[in-house]
Tab-separated table of C-alpha atoms and ligand atoms in Angstrom:
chain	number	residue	atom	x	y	z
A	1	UNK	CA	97.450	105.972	92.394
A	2	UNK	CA	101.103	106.851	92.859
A	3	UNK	CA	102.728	109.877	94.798
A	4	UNK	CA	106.111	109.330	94.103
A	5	UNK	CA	109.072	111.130	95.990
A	6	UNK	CA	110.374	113.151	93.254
A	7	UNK	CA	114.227	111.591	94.619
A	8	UNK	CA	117.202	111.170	92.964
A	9	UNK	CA	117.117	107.445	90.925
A	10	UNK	CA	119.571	105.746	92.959
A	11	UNK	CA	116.718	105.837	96.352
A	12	UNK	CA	114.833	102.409	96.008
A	13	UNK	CA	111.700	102.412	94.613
A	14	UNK	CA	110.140	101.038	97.824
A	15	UNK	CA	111.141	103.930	99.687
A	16	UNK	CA	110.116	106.407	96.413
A	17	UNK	CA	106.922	104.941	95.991
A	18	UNK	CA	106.008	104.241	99.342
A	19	UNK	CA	103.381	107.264	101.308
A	20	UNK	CA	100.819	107.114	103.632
A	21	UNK	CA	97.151	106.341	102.245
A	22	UNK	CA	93.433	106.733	103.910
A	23	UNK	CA	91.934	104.926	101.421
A	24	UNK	CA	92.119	100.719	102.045
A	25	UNK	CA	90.319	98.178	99.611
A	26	UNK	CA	87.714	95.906	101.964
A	27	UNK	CA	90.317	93.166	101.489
A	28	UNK	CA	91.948	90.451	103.992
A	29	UNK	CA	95.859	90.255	104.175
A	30	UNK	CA	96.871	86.740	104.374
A	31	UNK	CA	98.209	85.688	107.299
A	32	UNK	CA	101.805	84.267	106.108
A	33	UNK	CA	101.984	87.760	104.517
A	34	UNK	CA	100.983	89.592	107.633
A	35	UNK	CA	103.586	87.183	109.113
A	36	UNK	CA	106.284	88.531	107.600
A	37	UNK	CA	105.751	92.426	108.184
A	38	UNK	CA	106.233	91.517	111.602
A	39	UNK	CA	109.171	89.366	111.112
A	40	UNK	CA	110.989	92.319	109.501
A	41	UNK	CA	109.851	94.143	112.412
A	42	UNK	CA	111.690	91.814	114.642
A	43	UNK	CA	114.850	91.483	112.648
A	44	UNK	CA	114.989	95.739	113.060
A	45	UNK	CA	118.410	96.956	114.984
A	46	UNK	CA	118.473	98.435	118.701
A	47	UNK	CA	120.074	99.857	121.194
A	48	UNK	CA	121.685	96.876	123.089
A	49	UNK	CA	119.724	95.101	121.020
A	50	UNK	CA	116.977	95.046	123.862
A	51	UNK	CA	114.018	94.964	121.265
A	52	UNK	CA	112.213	97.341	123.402
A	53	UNK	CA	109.275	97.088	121.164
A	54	UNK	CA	106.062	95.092	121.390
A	55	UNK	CA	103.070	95.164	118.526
A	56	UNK	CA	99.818	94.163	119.746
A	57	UNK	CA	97.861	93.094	116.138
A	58	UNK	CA	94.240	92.111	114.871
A	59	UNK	CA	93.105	91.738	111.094
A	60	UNK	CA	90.169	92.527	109.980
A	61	UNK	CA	89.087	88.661	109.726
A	62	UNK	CA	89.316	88.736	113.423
A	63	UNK	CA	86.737	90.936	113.567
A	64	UNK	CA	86.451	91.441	117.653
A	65	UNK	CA	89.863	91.783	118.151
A	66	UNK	CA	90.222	94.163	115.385
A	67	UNK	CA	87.137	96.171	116.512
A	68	UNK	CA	89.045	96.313	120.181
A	69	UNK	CA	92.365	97.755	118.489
A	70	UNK	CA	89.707	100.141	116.201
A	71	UNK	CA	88.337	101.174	119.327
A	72	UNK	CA	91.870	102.126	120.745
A	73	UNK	CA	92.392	105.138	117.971
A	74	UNK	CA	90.867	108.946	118.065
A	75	UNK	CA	87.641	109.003	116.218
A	76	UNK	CA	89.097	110.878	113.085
A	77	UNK	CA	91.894	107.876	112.505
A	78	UNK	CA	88.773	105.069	113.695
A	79	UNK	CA	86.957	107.296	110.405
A	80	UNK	CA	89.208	105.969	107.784
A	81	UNK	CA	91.246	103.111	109.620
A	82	UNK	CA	88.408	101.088	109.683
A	83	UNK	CA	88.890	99.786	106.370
A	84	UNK	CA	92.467	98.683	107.052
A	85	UNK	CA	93.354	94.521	106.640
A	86	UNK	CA	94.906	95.157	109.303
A	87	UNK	CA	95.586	97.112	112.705
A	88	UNK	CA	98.987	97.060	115.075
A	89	UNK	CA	98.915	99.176	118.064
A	90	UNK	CA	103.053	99.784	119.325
A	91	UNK	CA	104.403	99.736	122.599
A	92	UNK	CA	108.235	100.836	123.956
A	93	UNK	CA	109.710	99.304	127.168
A	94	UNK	CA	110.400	102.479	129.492
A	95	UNK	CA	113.496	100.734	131.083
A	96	UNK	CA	116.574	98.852	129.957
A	97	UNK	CA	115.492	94.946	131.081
A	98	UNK	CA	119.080	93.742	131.808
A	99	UNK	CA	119.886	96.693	134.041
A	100	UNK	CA	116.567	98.945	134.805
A	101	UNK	CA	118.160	102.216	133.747
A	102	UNK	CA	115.734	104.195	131.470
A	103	UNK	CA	116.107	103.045	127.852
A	104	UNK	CA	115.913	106.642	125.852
A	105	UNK	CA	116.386	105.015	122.803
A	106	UNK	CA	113.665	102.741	122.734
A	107	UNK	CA	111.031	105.204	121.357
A	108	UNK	CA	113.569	105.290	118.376
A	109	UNK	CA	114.257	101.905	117.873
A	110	UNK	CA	110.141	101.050	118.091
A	111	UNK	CA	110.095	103.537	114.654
A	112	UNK	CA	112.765	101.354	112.787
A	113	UNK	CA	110.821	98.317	113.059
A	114	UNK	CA	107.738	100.126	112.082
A	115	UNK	CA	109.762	101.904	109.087
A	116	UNK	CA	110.682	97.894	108.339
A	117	UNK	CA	107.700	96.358	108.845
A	118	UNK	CA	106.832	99.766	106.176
A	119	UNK	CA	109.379	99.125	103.633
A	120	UNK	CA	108.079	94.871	103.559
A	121	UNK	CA	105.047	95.714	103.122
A	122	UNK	CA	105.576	98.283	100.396
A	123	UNK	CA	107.739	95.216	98.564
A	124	UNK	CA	104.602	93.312	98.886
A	125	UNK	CA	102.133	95.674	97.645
A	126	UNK	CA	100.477	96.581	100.787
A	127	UNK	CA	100.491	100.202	102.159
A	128	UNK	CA	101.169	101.432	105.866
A	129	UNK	CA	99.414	104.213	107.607
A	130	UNK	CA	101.149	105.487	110.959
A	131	UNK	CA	99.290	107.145	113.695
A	132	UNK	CA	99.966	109.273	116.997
A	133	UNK	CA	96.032	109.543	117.029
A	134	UNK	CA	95.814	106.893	119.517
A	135	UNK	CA	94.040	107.054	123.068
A	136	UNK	CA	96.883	106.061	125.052
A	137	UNK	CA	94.632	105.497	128.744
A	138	UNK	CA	92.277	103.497	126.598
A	139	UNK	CA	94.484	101.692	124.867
A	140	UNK	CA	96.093	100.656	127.894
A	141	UNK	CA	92.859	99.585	129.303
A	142	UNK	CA	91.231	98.128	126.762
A	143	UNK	CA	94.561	95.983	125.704
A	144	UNK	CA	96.064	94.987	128.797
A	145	UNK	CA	99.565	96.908	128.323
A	146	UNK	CA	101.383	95.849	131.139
A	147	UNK	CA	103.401	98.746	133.634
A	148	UNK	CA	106.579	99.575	132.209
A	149	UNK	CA	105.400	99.635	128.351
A	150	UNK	CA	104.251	103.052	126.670
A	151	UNK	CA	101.549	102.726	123.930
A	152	UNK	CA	102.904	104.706	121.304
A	153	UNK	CA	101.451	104.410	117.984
A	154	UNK	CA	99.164	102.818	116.097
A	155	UNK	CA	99.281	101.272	112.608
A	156	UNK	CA	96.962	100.432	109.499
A	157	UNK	CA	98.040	98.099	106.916
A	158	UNK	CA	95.820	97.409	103.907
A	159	UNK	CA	95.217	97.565	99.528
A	160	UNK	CA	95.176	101.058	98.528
A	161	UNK	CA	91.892	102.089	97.242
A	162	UNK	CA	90.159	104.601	95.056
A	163	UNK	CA	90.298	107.951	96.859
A	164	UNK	CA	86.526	108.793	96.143
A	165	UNK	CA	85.547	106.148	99.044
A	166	UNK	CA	86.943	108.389	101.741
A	167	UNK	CA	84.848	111.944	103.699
A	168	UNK	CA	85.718	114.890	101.441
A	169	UNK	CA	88.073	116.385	103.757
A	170	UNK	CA	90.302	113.091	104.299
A	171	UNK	CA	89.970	112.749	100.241
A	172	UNK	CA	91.461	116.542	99.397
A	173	UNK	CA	94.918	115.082	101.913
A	174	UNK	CA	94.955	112.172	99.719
A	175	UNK	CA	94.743	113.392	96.682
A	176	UNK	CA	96.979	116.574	97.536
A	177	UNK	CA	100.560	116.443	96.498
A	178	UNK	CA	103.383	115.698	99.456
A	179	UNK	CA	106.328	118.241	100.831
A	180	UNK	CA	109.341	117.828	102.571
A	181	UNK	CA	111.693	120.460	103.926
A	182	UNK	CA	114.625	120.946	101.418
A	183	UNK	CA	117.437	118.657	102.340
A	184	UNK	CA	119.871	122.142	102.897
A	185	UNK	CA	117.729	122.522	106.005
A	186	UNK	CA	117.417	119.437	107.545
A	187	UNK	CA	121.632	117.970	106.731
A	188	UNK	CA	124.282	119.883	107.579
A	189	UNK	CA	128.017	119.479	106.329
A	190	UNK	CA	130.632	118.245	109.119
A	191	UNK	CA	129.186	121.235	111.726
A	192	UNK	CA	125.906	122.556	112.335
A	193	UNK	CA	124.761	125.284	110.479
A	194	UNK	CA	127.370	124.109	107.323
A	195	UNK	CA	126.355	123.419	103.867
A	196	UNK	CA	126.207	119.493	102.975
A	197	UNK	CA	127.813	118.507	99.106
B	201	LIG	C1	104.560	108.675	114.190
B	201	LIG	C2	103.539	109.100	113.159
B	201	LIG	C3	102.289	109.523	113.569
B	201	LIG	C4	101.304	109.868	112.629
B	201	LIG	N1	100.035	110.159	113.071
B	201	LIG	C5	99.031	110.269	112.181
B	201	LIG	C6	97.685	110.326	112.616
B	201	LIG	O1	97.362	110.226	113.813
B	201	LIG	N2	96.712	110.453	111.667
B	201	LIG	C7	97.002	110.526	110.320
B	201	LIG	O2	96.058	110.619	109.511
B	201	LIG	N3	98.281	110.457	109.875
B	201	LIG	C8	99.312	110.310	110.764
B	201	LIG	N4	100.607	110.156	110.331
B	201	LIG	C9	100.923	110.195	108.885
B	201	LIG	C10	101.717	111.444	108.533
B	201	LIG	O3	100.845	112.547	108.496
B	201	LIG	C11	102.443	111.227	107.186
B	201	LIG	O4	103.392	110.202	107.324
B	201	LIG	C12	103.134	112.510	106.731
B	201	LIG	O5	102.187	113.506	106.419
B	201	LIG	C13	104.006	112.283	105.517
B	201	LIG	O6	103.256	111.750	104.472
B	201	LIG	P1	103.702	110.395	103.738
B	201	LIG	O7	103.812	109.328	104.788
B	201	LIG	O8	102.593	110.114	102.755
B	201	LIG	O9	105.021	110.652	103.085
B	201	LIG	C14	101.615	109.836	111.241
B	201	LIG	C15	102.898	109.426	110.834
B	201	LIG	C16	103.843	109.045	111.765
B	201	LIG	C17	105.201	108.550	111.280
């Protein structure tokens, strides 16, 4: 199934083709492959370059770590997520390590390593779901997220699958076409408020 951004041709496919799917195939990802969606993770810019991200992972094969990370997500994400290869749950260090001051960046540069670690998978035929829907006191609990780190998201990686294998209501999202605001509205020209082009 595609639901390609309908984008000028000179955006790459990997970032027209790529969207966020329910449906996963019961499939394993292999590990040199899951490998290197975290690699491009880690090669991701930031601010000072302080990485302040950390990704705390379990694939499906490792099937009591993965129901741990499972167990981490709101039960309407657990619903479909379960049939992911594979789950990441994100973390963002709170403070700058080489001086302490509070890193407000680091929130941002935790969502261009996941939009990375989105693109290499897309180039490898895997799909990425994000998700907010995350218990963060649990997750802390459950995972042992030291002080200092913020849980933040939580991510499912898998093999798109037929739609029909997903609860009606998750099925009409997936199968239901996808919007953005018109570019007018969210780019301004030189000033706020001015035309762009
Ligand atoms: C930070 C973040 C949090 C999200 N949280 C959830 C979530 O908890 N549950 C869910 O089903 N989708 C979640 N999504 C997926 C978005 O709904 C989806 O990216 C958006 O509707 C745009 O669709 P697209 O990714 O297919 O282009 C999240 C996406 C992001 C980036």
């Amino acid at each position: 199934m595609s639901k390609s951004a309908p984008v000028g041709p000179r955006v790459h496919e990997l970032i027209r083709e790529r969207w966020s799917p329910s449906a996963f195939a019961d499939r394993s990802i292999p590990r040199e492959e899951a490998k290197s969606l975290l690699e491009a993770a880690q090669w991701a810019p930031s601010a000072f370059n302080a990485q302040p991200w950390t990704f705390v992972v379990a694939r499906r094969d490792e099937a009591e770590d993965f129901e741990r990370l499972l167990s981490c997500l709101v039960p309407f994400n657990q619903g479909w997520a379960k049939s992911a290869s594979m789950l990441l749950v994100t973390a963002a260090r709170a403070a700058y390590e080489h001086n302490g001051k509070p890193n407000t960046h680091a929130w941002h540069d935790l969502g261009l390593a996941v939009a990375q670690l989105t693109i290499q998978a897309q180039s490898l035929d895997l799909r990425v779901h994000q998700m907010a829907g995350i218990d963060v006191e649990r997750t802390r609990r459950t995972l042992a997220v030291p002080a200092g780190w913020d849980p933040v998201t939580a991510v499912a990686v898998g093999y798109l699958a037929d739609p029909e294998s997903l609860p009606a209501e998750v099925r009409e999202k997936e199968l239901g076409p996808r919007q953005r605001k018109p570019l007018s509205e969210i780019v301004f020209g030189g000033r706020w408020g001015e035309p762009f082009g």
